[in-house]
Amino acid sequence: MKRLFLYIICFAAAVCSNAQEAWTSAGIPDSLKREAYSVIRDYQLTVTAQSQKALTMHHHLVVTILNKKGEGHSAWNCPTSKFDKLTSFSGKVFNDQGKVVTKLKRSDVSSSQYSEHLASDVQHNYVTPPVMDYPYTVEYEWDVKCADGYVEYAYFSPIDHEHQALQNAQFVLNVPSGTQIRYMALPRNVEAVKQSVGNNDQYRWTLKPMCGIIDDGYEEEAMFIMPSVIAAPKEFKLGESAGSLTSWESLGLWYSRLAEGRGTLSPADVKMVHDLTDHCASDKEKLAALYEYLGNKTRYVSIQLGLGGWQPMSAEEVGKTGFGDCKALTNYMQALLREAGIQSHHTIISTNYADLLKGFPNMHQTDHVVLTVPHGDGKFTVVECTNPRLPLGYIPENLAGHEALQIKGEESTLIRLPDYTPETSYEELHAEVSLHADGTSTVLYGCDHYGARYGAVRRMANLSEKERVDVIAHWIDRKDPKVSETKAVEANGTVPHLDVQAKLSVTYGDVYGDKIFIASNPFRKLSAPRFRNDRRRPIVVESSVAFNDTISIGLPEGYAYKSGDSADSQTTAFGSYAYSVKSEGNVLTIVTKVSLLKGRYDASEKDAFLAFRESISKMMQKKLILEKL
């Protein structure tokens, strides 16, 4: 018996030693270490659903931090809310010899409900382990329990950071036998291995090892790069609400039912609607009047309390308090329009994803709500209710061209918001340069911004003089420009735009003997990207834009441009540019026009894409020589 007891002790010690040895950096293949700051050694997620409203999630995560650049990869964070609670936590920190140097327990978990949302029940549970000599390994194990409903089993995406490799990961889902589920594995179609385990159907996804993701610029959204699995029930319950994820239309029906009975206005608001609109000659005038009223009366406050993360506040409550989140303000505006006899629709959209997953409705791609007001011609006006200071109908760049779910009850449908083109999203730059013989200059500068470019700089209208000076100085590709007399003139007509104006004192030319060298366009920074030679992922340009610049240079007395007029242009699948230099008397006029097209291009087109962008960069930086007479 004693010999058997000693054998058991020795065997247990050996198992423990082997487990610790497994978390040394020596256990990581060299192929995964290349350019990695950390490696996910193992991530096991097991989700067990007891019913449509109850499930448990068991996580086991092991991360090796290879160097200082990966330090932020060691932290643990687990957000919870009204619908899910953290029920257990433990952790260990190993040195590179596999020895446990620190143990973590539930009392080491810090919690915070601080959020950018002023009304939120989301609690962030987090641990920041002590910094060790590199490399070192952190192991976490925790459980989360959900008892009041859920809309998905999990979004399993083990890689959280750039330069983080994946060695091993597995997602196991247990559901009551016969439960209908839906799942999608991205970016690769990883099929689930299904088997019966007792009274459950078990699904198992094993993710392949993967080198660290390196953001090379012009990338797709992380969902389409990082390995992940989304799994959800076809029918779900959330609190007292029930819905279906069989189609985007069924999701729209669920949302529509959540909003039922929440569109009643207070008597005061009813009266206000008629006071503002009864004299209007058209629905367009009514819409404009009520949009202005929305802007004067309400402010945006995000609300993420229980079902309030999906269900809008009542219109009467918004009218009473004067605040609401995107759902609430959209619902309120819809109620105002309904009272004025104008039809409109809540429209669920993503601020990140231009395309919704076809045939796979999910909550990860819907984080915002706007209102769409249909016209008789089949088109519609987009009303962004969270920021009614924007011109009516203006579509922010993070929504333009995005697919969205227009809520019409059982007839909810997918639509796409209008997108910007180089003809509708552009900048018109004009600069009048008075150049002096020492290379210094005085410049009257103006740049008018349209479309998405308007949205990008609209805040300039509300900045102080000093703040505008700092921003404009950053735009100029010359050393220490002195900026003064700034203006930001906003026009909110049919085509809103913002004209930024300033007076500049800047060293415009470099003097060498009897010659002055000047750049073709120092007001525009359009550098070429740098891609890795082994890039394999598509090149994604998320928006279209055009830059139309005219620079007139008054030459200093006694100098001339002797090279003669010239022109150059190029048109490609990625866009186009045109360049011209014209000399008349003592004025040199340089015109540069650039059009960059939105698109998704195969990695095989990398060299052609880079060549085009480099041509533009060289065009902007091209040196012109002025010679002394």
XYZ file of C-alpha atoms in Angstrom:
629
model
C 0.000 0.000 0.000
C 2.848 2.375 0.939
C 4.577 1.662 -2.386
C 1.325 2.387 -4.276
C 0.893 5.629 -2.310
C 4.449 6.732 -3.190
C 3.781 5.896 -6.855
C 0.647 8.071 -6.867
C 2.561 10.971 -5.302
C 5.384 10.671 -7.830
C 2.919 10.406 -10.735
C 1.039 13.515 -9.562
C 4.314 15.421 -9.220
C 5.325 14.388 -12.730
C 1.980 15.508 -14.161
C 2.289 18.840 -12.371
C 5.850 19.276 -13.622
C 4.841 18.464 -17.200
C 1.904 20.875 -17.049
C 4.172 23.678 -15.900
C 6.837 22.790 -18.455
C 4.166 23.062 -21.168
C 3.876 26.790 -20.436
C 7.508 27.611 -21.093
C 8.333 29.502 -24.278
C 10.284 26.428 -25.441
C 6.916 24.816 -26.172
C 6.091 27.413 -28.826
C 7.045 26.555 -32.429
C 9.530 29.034 -33.903
C 7.107 29.694 -36.763
C 4.609 31.218 -34.289
C 7.223 33.346 -32.522
C 8.188 35.217 -35.660
C 7.249 38.886 -35.137
C 4.898 37.897 -32.293
C 4.690 39.868 -29.046
C 2.584 37.178 -27.362
C 1.119 33.761 -28.076
C -2.253 32.312 -27.075
C -0.973 28.935 -25.891
C -4.407 27.519 -25.215
C -7.940 28.877 -25.104
C -10.732 26.455 -24.214
C -14.266 27.830 -24.094
C -17.051 25.470 -23.058
C -20.618 26.775 -23.198
C -23.419 24.689 -21.750
C -26.992 25.826 -22.341
C -29.499 24.477 -19.808
C -32.469 26.273 -21.402
C -33.346 29.221 -23.626
C -32.679 31.546 -20.690
C -29.848 29.833 -18.787
C -26.301 28.912 -19.767
C -22.826 28.704 -18.253
C -19.501 29.583 -19.880
C -16.246 28.066 -18.702
C -13.062 29.764 -19.971
C -9.506 28.504 -19.746
C -6.919 30.853 -21.266
C -3.123 30.649 -21.302
C -1.033 33.484 -22.804
C 2.753 33.696 -23.070
C 4.193 37.214 -23.179
C 7.344 37.116 -25.277
C 8.642 40.660 -24.891
C 7.880 44.142 -23.581
C 5.781 45.050 -26.616
C 3.320 42.349 -25.589
C 2.908 43.577 -22.033
C -0.643 44.812 -22.562
C -1.590 41.326 -23.796
C -1.352 39.842 -20.299
C -4.324 41.704 -18.789
C -7.664 39.940 -18.268
C -11.029 41.608 -18.736
C -14.528 40.148 -18.522
C -17.513 42.477 -18.992
C -20.781 41.394 -17.368
C -24.268 42.872 -17.180
C -27.798 42.256 -15.923
C -27.930 39.127 -18.066
C -24.632 37.485 -17.040
C -22.551 37.241 -13.868
C -18.964 36.258 -13.102
C -19.207 33.249 -10.749
C -15.575 32.130 -10.368
C -12.034 33.219 -11.206
C -8.493 31.970 -10.664
C -5.143 32.540 -12.289
C -1.439 31.774 -12.217
C 1.698 33.514 -13.458
C 4.583 31.283 -14.590
C 8.193 32.237 -15.216
C 9.936 30.754 -18.245
C 11.111 27.752 -16.231
C 7.453 26.788 -15.734
C 7.453 27.733 -12.055
C 4.357 29.375 -10.557
C 5.496 32.722 -9.137
C 2.093 34.310 -8.472
C -1.385 32.929 -7.882
C -4.460 35.010 -8.613
C -7.824 34.578 -6.928
C -11.276 36.139 -7.004
C -10.259 38.838 -4.500
C -7.650 40.070 -7.033
C -10.387 40.964 -9.521
C -11.151 44.678 -9.730
C -14.521 45.867 -10.976
C -15.661 49.118 -12.508
C -18.897 50.401 -13.965
C -17.235 53.472 -15.439
C -18.336 53.791 -19.033
C -18.698 56.316 -21.821
C -22.397 55.476 -21.456
C -24.025 57.555 -18.748
C -26.645 54.880 -18.109
C -25.185 51.389 -18.222
C -25.313 48.216 -16.157
C -22.165 46.839 -17.815
C -19.516 46.007 -15.241
C -15.892 45.550 -16.265
C -14.083 42.895 -14.240
C -10.343 43.017 -14.762
C -6.954 41.861 -13.518
C -3.539 43.261 -14.418
C -0.908 40.699 -13.400
C 2.557 41.723 -12.177
C 5.224 42.342 -14.814
C 7.814 39.559 -14.991
C 11.078 38.940 -16.792
C 10.332 37.994 -20.388
C 9.122 35.593 -21.504
C 6.488 34.637 -18.943
C 3.051 33.014 -19.055
C -0.323 33.873 -17.523
C -3.078 31.310 -17.060
C -6.691 32.344 -16.353
C -9.744 30.248 -15.570
C -13.200 31.697 -15.002
C -16.914 30.978 -15.199
C -19.802 33.187 -16.280
C -23.448 32.314 -15.701
C -26.433 33.677 -17.586
C -29.884 33.183 -16.063
C -32.179 35.753 -17.716
C -31.798 35.097 -21.420
C -29.271 35.469 -24.233
C -29.243 36.132 -27.976
C -26.144 34.066 -28.753
C -24.082 31.327 -27.158
C -20.757 32.976 -27.839
C -18.646 35.033 -30.168
C -15.392 33.096 -29.807
C -12.432 35.091 -31.098
C -9.260 34.097 -29.219
C -6.845 36.651 -30.749
C -7.266 40.086 -29.193
C -4.210 41.991 -30.415
C -1.914 42.590 -33.335
C 1.311 40.557 -33.200
C -0.470 37.887 -31.142
C -0.151 34.321 -32.431
C -2.504 31.426 -31.753
C -1.171 27.980 -30.836
C -4.299 26.145 -29.756
C -7.986 27.050 -29.317
C -11.203 25.122 -29.043
C -14.840 26.084 -28.597
C -17.264 23.444 -27.264
C -21.012 24.069 -27.200
C -23.474 21.807 -25.357
C -27.191 22.347 -25.986
C -30.243 20.264 -25.081
C -30.745 17.514 -27.670
C -32.744 18.668 -30.674
C -32.016 22.387 -30.143
C -31.700 24.178 -33.462
C -28.627 26.378 -33.654
C -26.920 28.546 -36.242
C -23.197 29.173 -36.500
C -20.594 30.740 -38.732
C -16.803 30.420 -38.605
C -14.715 33.294 -39.981
C -12.609 33.901 -41.983
C -12.269 30.182 -42.720
C -15.238 27.835 -42.866
C -14.353 25.612 -39.886
C -17.000 22.913 -39.604
C -18.237 21.775 -36.207
C -17.790 18.192 -35.065
C -21.162 17.144 -33.654
C -21.917 14.264 -31.293
C -24.478 13.261 -28.664
C -23.313 13.500 -25.057
C -25.983 12.348 -22.605
C -29.026 14.579 -23.064
C -27.035 17.157 -25.038
C -25.942 17.761 -28.589
C -22.293 18.766 -28.473
C -20.600 20.920 -31.136
C -16.823 21.306 -31.200
C -14.758 23.783 -33.239
C -10.965 23.519 -33.283
C -9.106 26.558 -34.616
C -5.814 25.999 -36.392
C -2.523 27.562 -35.222
C -1.994 31.000 -36.694
C 0.910 33.433 -36.821
C 0.444 36.856 -35.301
C -1.789 39.213 -37.250
C 0.125 42.286 -38.397
C -1.952 45.281 -39.451
C -0.510 46.256 -42.804
C -2.924 49.108 -43.458
C -5.974 49.061 -45.732
C -7.268 45.992 -43.915
C -10.692 44.441 -43.517
C -12.489 44.594 -40.190
C -11.086 42.298 -37.509
C -14.081 39.914 -37.764
C -12.915 38.941 -41.258
C -9.240 38.530 -40.290
C -9.098 37.110 -36.772
C -10.257 33.459 -36.504
C -13.659 33.374 -34.829
C -16.871 31.411 -34.397
C -20.333 32.906 -33.824
C -22.949 30.489 -32.495
C -26.537 31.398 -31.687
C -29.905 29.692 -31.146
C -32.473 29.989 -33.894
C -35.048 30.976 -31.273
C -34.011 33.067 -28.274
C -35.350 34.641 -25.118
C -34.092 37.811 -23.489
C -35.795 38.752 -20.273
C -39.512 38.567 -21.026
C -38.962 38.994 -24.767
C -38.683 36.177 -27.311
C -37.443 36.336 -30.879
C -35.989 34.461 -33.836
C -32.627 34.665 -35.606
C -33.665 32.612 -38.620
C -33.355 35.687 -40.877
C -32.608 39.396 -40.778
C -36.322 39.938 -41.335
C -37.204 37.925 -38.221
C -34.698 39.969 -36.222
C -36.422 43.099 -37.520
C -39.783 41.739 -36.382
C -38.392 41.178 -32.872
C -37.059 44.713 -32.719
C -40.358 46.056 -34.028
C -42.259 44.291 -31.234
C -39.847 45.713 -28.643
C -40.784 49.212 -29.775
C -44.560 48.592 -29.792
C -46.522 50.977 -27.583
C -43.536 53.298 -27.110
C -44.467 55.924 -29.692
C -47.039 57.929 -27.690
C -46.256 61.638 -27.296
C -47.191 63.851 -24.387
C -50.029 66.347 -24.986
C -47.451 69.142 -24.925
C -45.421 67.520 -27.705
C -48.559 66.830 -29.746
C -49.435 70.510 -29.571
C -45.865 71.504 -30.435
C -45.873 69.283 -33.534
C -48.967 70.991 -34.898
C -47.739 74.460 -33.978
C -44.554 73.780 -35.937
C -45.952 71.958 -38.960
C -49.580 72.793 -39.652
C -48.570 75.849 -41.687
C -45.836 74.000 -43.659
C -46.340 73.677 -47.398
C -44.705 70.239 -47.751
C -43.535 67.168 -45.858
C -39.971 68.336 -46.492
C -40.657 71.554 -44.562
C -42.337 69.587 -41.774
C -39.369 67.247 -41.502
C -36.949 70.171 -41.323
C -38.991 71.916 -38.627
C -39.239 68.801 -36.447
C -35.562 67.972 -36.935
C -34.644 71.426 -35.670
C -36.990 70.903 -32.712
C -35.264 67.586 -31.946
C -31.890 69.316 -31.928
C -33.041 72.093 -29.606
C -34.864 69.821 -27.181
C -32.776 66.641 -26.792
C -29.271 65.410 -26.125
C -27.660 62.025 -26.603
C -27.103 59.710 -23.610
C -26.364 56.034 -24.229
C -28.548 53.688 -22.190
C -27.476 50.068 -21.694
C -29.665 48.931 -18.797
C -30.985 45.374 -19.152
C -33.333 45.108 -22.120
C -32.729 48.837 -22.655
C -29.672 47.833 -24.617
C -32.150 46.916 -27.380
C -35.511 48.413 -26.408
C -36.056 52.178 -26.896
C -37.318 54.474 -24.165
C -40.866 55.660 -24.723
C -41.323 58.836 -26.769
C -43.202 60.402 -23.853
C -40.249 59.755 -21.513
C -37.756 61.260 -23.984
C -39.983 64.308 -24.367
C -40.113 64.661 -20.599
C -36.392 64.166 -19.835
C -34.893 65.634 -22.999
C -32.366 62.838 -23.466
C -32.024 59.344 -24.919
C -29.754 56.984 -26.812
C -29.840 56.344 -30.563
C -32.871 54.045 -30.247
C -34.774 56.413 -27.986
C -34.107 59.565 -30.018
C -34.967 57.755 -33.246
C -38.205 56.494 -31.689
C -39.024 60.010 -30.463
C -38.387 61.558 -33.857
C -40.542 58.892 -35.477
C -43.374 59.748 -33.090
C -43.062 63.451 -33.936
C -43.183 62.690 -37.658
C -46.102 60.309 -37.250
C -48.106 63.047 -35.519
C -47.306 65.297 -38.501
C -48.523 62.614 -40.924
C -45.078 61.506 -42.147
C -44.079 57.847 -42.358
C -40.612 56.755 -41.200
C -38.751 53.606 -40.191
C -36.247 52.681 -37.503
C -33.162 51.406 -39.345
C -30.539 49.250 -37.611
C -27.010 49.682 -38.936
C -23.336 49.138 -38.136
C -20.811 51.938 -37.769
C -18.026 49.461 -38.610
C -19.261 46.952 -41.180
C -20.369 48.029 -44.638
C -21.849 44.598 -45.396
C -23.999 42.466 -43.112
C -23.365 38.736 -43.096
C -25.639 37.280 -45.739
C -28.137 34.848 -44.283
C -26.627 35.133 -40.808
C -28.356 37.765 -38.649
C -26.265 38.693 -35.632
C -25.894 41.398 -33.005
C -22.179 42.016 -33.604
C -22.869 43.940 -36.780
C -25.635 46.188 -35.449
C -24.556 48.915 -33.059
C -26.579 51.959 -34.140
C -30.083 53.073 -35.149
C -31.085 55.868 -37.528
C -34.401 56.907 -39.036
C -35.176 56.571 -42.743
C -37.967 58.659 -44.234
C -39.176 57.194 -47.567
C -39.978 59.337 -50.596
C -42.488 58.594 -53.315
C -39.628 57.892 -55.758
C -38.367 54.861 -53.827
C -35.536 56.799 -52.218
C -35.298 57.919 -48.605
C -33.833 60.582 -46.345
C -31.516 59.417 -43.576
C -32.119 61.205 -40.277
C -29.245 60.848 -37.795
C -31.120 61.600 -34.573
C -28.161 61.311 -32.183
C -26.566 64.428 -33.664
C -29.292 66.709 -35.032
C -26.742 69.525 -35.266
C -25.677 67.882 -38.500
C -27.515 69.139 -41.592
C -30.735 67.230 -42.207
C -30.089 64.219 -44.426
C -26.313 64.296 -43.998
C -24.869 60.781 -43.768
C -21.733 60.442 -41.620
C -18.830 58.625 -43.280
C -19.047 55.706 -40.826
C -22.587 54.988 -42.115
C -22.359 55.922 -45.807
C -22.759 52.959 -48.119
C -23.503 50.579 -45.252
C -26.107 47.862 -45.441
C -28.868 48.264 -42.856
C -32.041 46.601 -41.599
C -35.086 48.806 -42.161
C -37.715 47.932 -39.560
C -41.221 47.392 -40.968
C -42.562 44.691 -38.688
C -43.007 41.461 -40.651
C -41.831 43.261 -43.790
C -38.488 44.425 -42.402
C -35.926 44.446 -45.161
C -32.253 45.004 -45.849
C -31.390 48.272 -47.582
C -28.160 50.133 -48.312
C -27.533 53.765 -47.438
C -26.229 56.043 -50.215
C -22.457 56.106 -50.515
C -20.021 58.888 -51.287
C -18.154 59.127 -54.583
C -15.258 61.391 -55.606
C -17.906 63.689 -57.077
C -19.718 64.065 -53.738
C -16.876 63.740 -51.207
C -14.012 66.064 -52.032
C -11.916 69.077 -51.103
C -11.368 72.235 -53.154
C -8.102 73.870 -52.112
C -6.942 77.305 -53.265
C -3.708 78.956 -52.207
C -2.357 82.329 -53.331
C 1.355 82.416 -52.566
C 3.445 85.595 -52.511
C 6.976 84.204 -52.708
C 10.026 86.212 -51.621
C 13.617 85.884 -52.843
C 14.737 84.345 -49.519
C 12.220 81.504 -49.890
C 9.752 82.855 -47.351
C 6.187 83.579 -48.353
C 2.794 84.903 -47.387
C -0.105 82.629 -48.315
C -3.844 83.202 -48.466
C -5.155 79.691 -47.909
C -8.624 78.211 -48.287
C -9.882 74.637 -48.393
C -13.572 73.847 -48.885
C -14.728 70.413 -47.652
C -17.716 68.481 -49.078
C -19.407 65.175 -48.309
C -17.475 62.907 -45.948
C -14.668 65.477 -45.915
C -17.134 67.968 -44.445
C -17.937 65.568 -41.631
C -14.235 65.010 -40.946
C -13.532 68.720 -40.312
C -16.914 70.049 -39.203
C -15.650 70.461 -35.639
C -13.350 73.224 -36.937
C -16.346 75.584 -36.863
C -16.530 75.220 -33.071
C -12.810 75.392 -32.267
C -11.054 78.394 -30.794
C -8.615 80.411 -32.904
C -5.668 78.719 -31.203
C -7.089 75.269 -31.805
C -7.730 76.017 -35.484
C -4.201 77.360 -35.828
C -2.780 74.106 -34.462
C -4.886 71.941 -36.801
C -4.104 73.946 -39.949
C -0.387 74.064 -39.119
C -0.443 70.279 -39.017
C -1.901 70.204 -42.525
C 1.043 72.112 -44.045
C 4.000 70.003 -45.147
C 6.595 72.658 -44.357
C 8.606 73.342 -41.219
C 7.036 75.614 -38.582
C 4.337 77.396 -40.596
C 2.897 80.441 -38.847
C -0.891 80.454 -39.106
C -3.180 83.422 -38.378
C -6.572 84.949 -39.200
C -8.334 81.579 -39.388
C -11.976 81.087 -40.319
C -14.265 78.094 -40.649
C -17.242 79.112 -42.757
C -20.041 76.530 -42.731
C -22.798 76.333 -45.329
C -25.769 74.094 -44.528
C -27.658 74.271 -47.802
C -28.592 71.443 -50.145
C -24.926 70.403 -50.221
C -23.357 71.172 -46.821
C -19.698 72.142 -46.827
C -17.110 73.854 -44.647
C -14.533 76.311 -45.976
C -11.423 76.595 -43.799
C -9.454 79.784 -44.417
C -6.233 81.172 -43.019
C -3.280 83.450 -43.610
C 0.087 81.691 -43.545
C 3.702 82.757 -43.220
C 5.845 79.848 -44.301
C 9.220 79.039 -45.794
C 7.901 77.920 -49.153
C 11.149 77.503 -51.081
C 14.715 76.379 -50.460
C 17.331 78.792 -51.826
C 20.550 77.445 -53.315
C 22.655 80.115 -54.986
C 20.672 81.648 -57.844
C 17.909 79.068 -57.663
C 14.800 78.542 -55.506
C 13.425 75.014 -55.211
C 9.705 74.764 -54.417
C 7.420 71.766 -53.853
C 4.492 71.281 -56.197
C 1.962 71.010 -53.368
C 3.084 71.375 -49.728
C -0.550 71.734 -48.592
C -1.461 68.109 -49.133
C 0.055 65.125 -47.319
C -0.667 62.054 -49.420
C 2.064 59.571 -48.673
C 2.209 56.097 -50.173
C 1.519 53.117 -47.871
C 4.151 50.502 -47.156
C 2.995 46.887 -47.481
C 4.827 43.766 -46.426
C 6.321 41.753 -49.262
C 4.465 38.643 -48.112
C 1.058 40.294 -47.778
C -1.717 37.843 -48.615
C -4.854 39.645 -47.418
C -6.971 41.858 -49.708
C -6.376 45.603 -49.909
C -9.506 47.376 -48.674
C -10.078 51.081 -49.366
C -13.094 52.033 -47.278
C -14.130 55.314 -48.922
C -13.837 57.384 -52.074
C -12.478 60.925 -52.068
C -11.136 63.599 -54.410
C -8.694 66.458 -53.857
C -8.782 69.353 -56.291
C -5.983 71.834 -55.559
C -4.997 75.052 -57.303
C -1.897 76.929 -56.165
C -0.986 80.318 -57.647
C 2.542 81.499 -56.890
C 3.554 85.096 -57.392
C 7.272 84.864 -58.236
C 9.791 87.154 -56.562
C 11.144 89.982 -58.698
C 14.070 88.870 -60.846
C 13.109 85.172 -60.894
C 11.451 83.067 -63.572
C 10.295 79.518 -64.162
C 12.133 78.461 -67.334
C 11.108 74.813 -67.668
C 7.927 75.615 -69.555
C 4.381 74.397 -69.133
C 3.884 70.705 -68.405
C 1.166 68.196 -67.640
C 0.850 64.592 -66.507
C -2.041 62.276 -65.708
C -2.830 58.657 -64.956
C -6.040 56.627 -64.648
C -6.122 53.226 -62.952
C -8.598 50.879 -61.305
C -7.660 52.505 -57.981
C -8.334 56.094 -59.060
C -6.680 58.804 -61.080
C -4.564 61.924 -60.888
C -3.790 64.898 -63.086
C -1.009 67.455 -62.731
C -0.277 70.639 -64.636
C 2.112 73.570 -64.374
C 1.424 76.775 -66.256
C 3.425 80.004 -66.279
C 1.885 83.378 -67.167
C 3.933 86.481 -66.541
C 5.236 86.338 -62.996
C 2.543 83.887 -61.819
C 3.080 80.154 -61.712
C -0.121 78.076 -61.418
C 0.048 74.468 -60.281
C -3.084 72.310 -60.440
C -3.216 68.850 -58.868
C -6.292 66.661 -58.998
C -6.483 63.304 -57.230
C -9.366 60.818 -57.191
C -9.127 57.789 -54.879
C -11.735 55.066 -55.308
C -13.338 52.863 -52.701
C -12.771 49.197 -53.396
C -11.518 45.772 -52.424
C -8.478 44.611 -54.346
C -6.767 41.235 -54.407
C -3.322 41.008 -52.821
C -1.932 40.217 -56.285
C -2.625 43.858 -57.191
C -0.412 45.098 -54.345
C 2.449 46.312 -56.521
C 0.153 48.154 -58.926
C -1.707 49.781 -56.009
C 1.550 50.912 -54.398
C 2.908 52.217 -57.718
C -0.215 54.344 -58.189
C -0.080 55.775 -54.669
C 3.673 56.419 -54.966
C 3.089 58.303 -58.217
C 0.656 60.597 -56.404
C 3.088 61.146 -53.546
C 5.909 61.987 -55.965
C 3.602 64.345 -57.884
C 2.839 66.291 -54.701
C 6.490 66.452 -53.693
C 7.914 67.179 -57.149
C 10.411 70.024 -57.048
C 10.125 72.998 -59.382
C 13.118 75.270 -59.966
C 12.940 79.058 -60.158
C 16.013 80.691 -61.661
C 17.368 84.160 -61.234
C 17.304 86.213 -64.413
